[in-house]
């Protein structure tokens, strides 16, 4: 039994955390180096610096994202990926960073957040906003689409993400500190994704280095729905590289 349990734990041990915030988000509390050290201690191969886009009050401006190229690619033995948690500003799917900056990043993630100027109301508006973001050629992942504060038509969302080859996020933080009530929406999303062959991303959404690589609540959702970990784009660095290659975004390690 112990061997079976260990094998099961290893099966759901994701080696990359695609969603980690630094102090540049304005309401996160660790430097990039502190996040790298924590990722190394957790045994991660890589993590992505995914700070909030500039529409979030207190977050970094576009120069922060443009200048991520100066951050060491490897820090404390861990690969550091350049990313963003961009804000979807309207039902047309416009984002708060220009395409030139988005194109300089390894991984572009986008979602709906309060206090960013988004004025959509109800399921139709929210669904339209996320569908438009999914259609954006530079967006790779839609973050926490199960947020009950922004209800959506999940079937349409999963269908579009599957068709466009985009990933939907299972966000660990949703079950800890934020977005109360996400559980049922997340289970529906994961079940539909499994049925349709939609890719998933599992992120810690850590706002302090201690929680980098923390996926336990998200993993429980995957286990409940018996999802093959292979559909998760960050189950390994190789898996993430393959996913980005499928999107025409080779991972430059320079």
PDB file of N, CA and C in Angstrom, residues 233 238-249:
ATOM      1  N   UNK A 233      -0.259  21.256 -18.319  1.00  0.00           N
ATOM      2  CA  UNK A 233       0.875  21.727 -19.120  1.00  0.00           C
ATOM      3  C   UNK A 233       2.149  21.858 -18.300  1.00  0.00           C
ATOM      4  N   UNK A 238       9.455  19.600 -19.467  1.00  0.00           N
ATOM      5  CA  UNK A 238       9.339  19.112 -20.845  1.00  0.00           C
ATOM      6  C   UNK A 238       7.919  19.299 -21.364  1.00  0.00           C
ATOM      7  N   UNK A 239       6.932  19.035 -20.506  1.00  0.00           N
ATOM      8  CA  UNK A 239       5.537  19.200 -20.899  1.00  0.00           C
ATOM      9  C   UNK A 239       5.231  20.655 -21.229  1.00  0.00           C
ATOM     10  N   UNK A 240       5.755  21.571 -20.410  1.00  0.00           N
ATOM     11  CA  UNK A 240       5.522  22.993 -20.668  1.00  0.00           C
ATOM     12  C   UNK A 240       6.200  23.427 -21.962  1.00  0.00           C
ATOM     13  N   UNK A 241       7.408  22.928 -22.189  1.00  0.00           N
ATOM     14  CA  UNK A 241       8.114  23.260 -23.431  1.00  0.00           C
ATOM     15  C   UNK A 241       7.330  22.760 -24.641  1.00  0.00           C
ATOM     16  N   UNK A 242       6.783  21.546 -24.543  1.00  0.00           N
ATOM     17  CA  UNK A 242       5.998  20.988 -25.643  1.00  0.00           C
ATOM     18  C   UNK A 242       4.738  21.805 -25.882  1.00  0.00           C
ATOM     19  N   UNK A 243       4.102  22.226 -24.783  1.00  0.00           N
ATOM     20  CA  UNK A 243       2.886  23.033 -24.921  1.00  0.00           C
ATOM     21  C   UNK A 243       3.194  24.359 -25.611  1.00  0.00           C
ATOM     22  N   UNK A 244       4.240  25.029 -25.167  1.00  0.00           N
ATOM     23  CA  UNK A 244       4.595  26.310 -25.773  1.00  0.00           C
ATOM     24  C   UNK A 244       4.995  26.131 -27.230  1.00  0.00           C
ATOM     25  N   UNK A 245       5.673  25.034 -27.540  1.00  0.00           N
ATOM     26  CA  UNK A 245       6.038  24.758 -28.930  1.00  0.00           C
ATOM     27  C   UNK A 245       4.792  24.578 -29.787  1.00  0.00           C
ATOM     28  N   UNK A 246       3.770  23.938 -29.220  1.00  0.00           N
ATOM     29  CA  UNK A 246       2.511  23.749 -29.952  1.00  0.00           C
ATOM     30  C   UNK A 246       1.820  25.079 -30.218  1.00  0.00           C
ATOM     31  N   UNK A 247       2.174  26.088 -29.433  1.00  0.00           N
ATOM     32  CA  UNK A 247       1.623  27.425 -29.590  1.00  0.00           C
ATOM     33  C   UNK A 247       2.542  28.309 -30.435  1.00  0.00           C
ATOM     34  N   UNK A 248       3.604  27.698 -30.971  1.00  0.00           N
ATOM     35  CA  UNK A 248       4.546  28.466 -31.763  1.00  0.00           C
ATOM     36  C   UNK A 248       5.418  29.377 -30.935  1.00  0.00           C
ATOM     37  N   UNK A 249       5.612  29.002 -29.646  1.00  0.00           N
ATOM     38  CA  UNK A 249       6.380  29.840 -28.727  1.00  0.00           C
ATOM     39  C   UNK A 249       7.513  29.019 -28.137  1.00  0.00           C
TER      40      UNK A 249
END
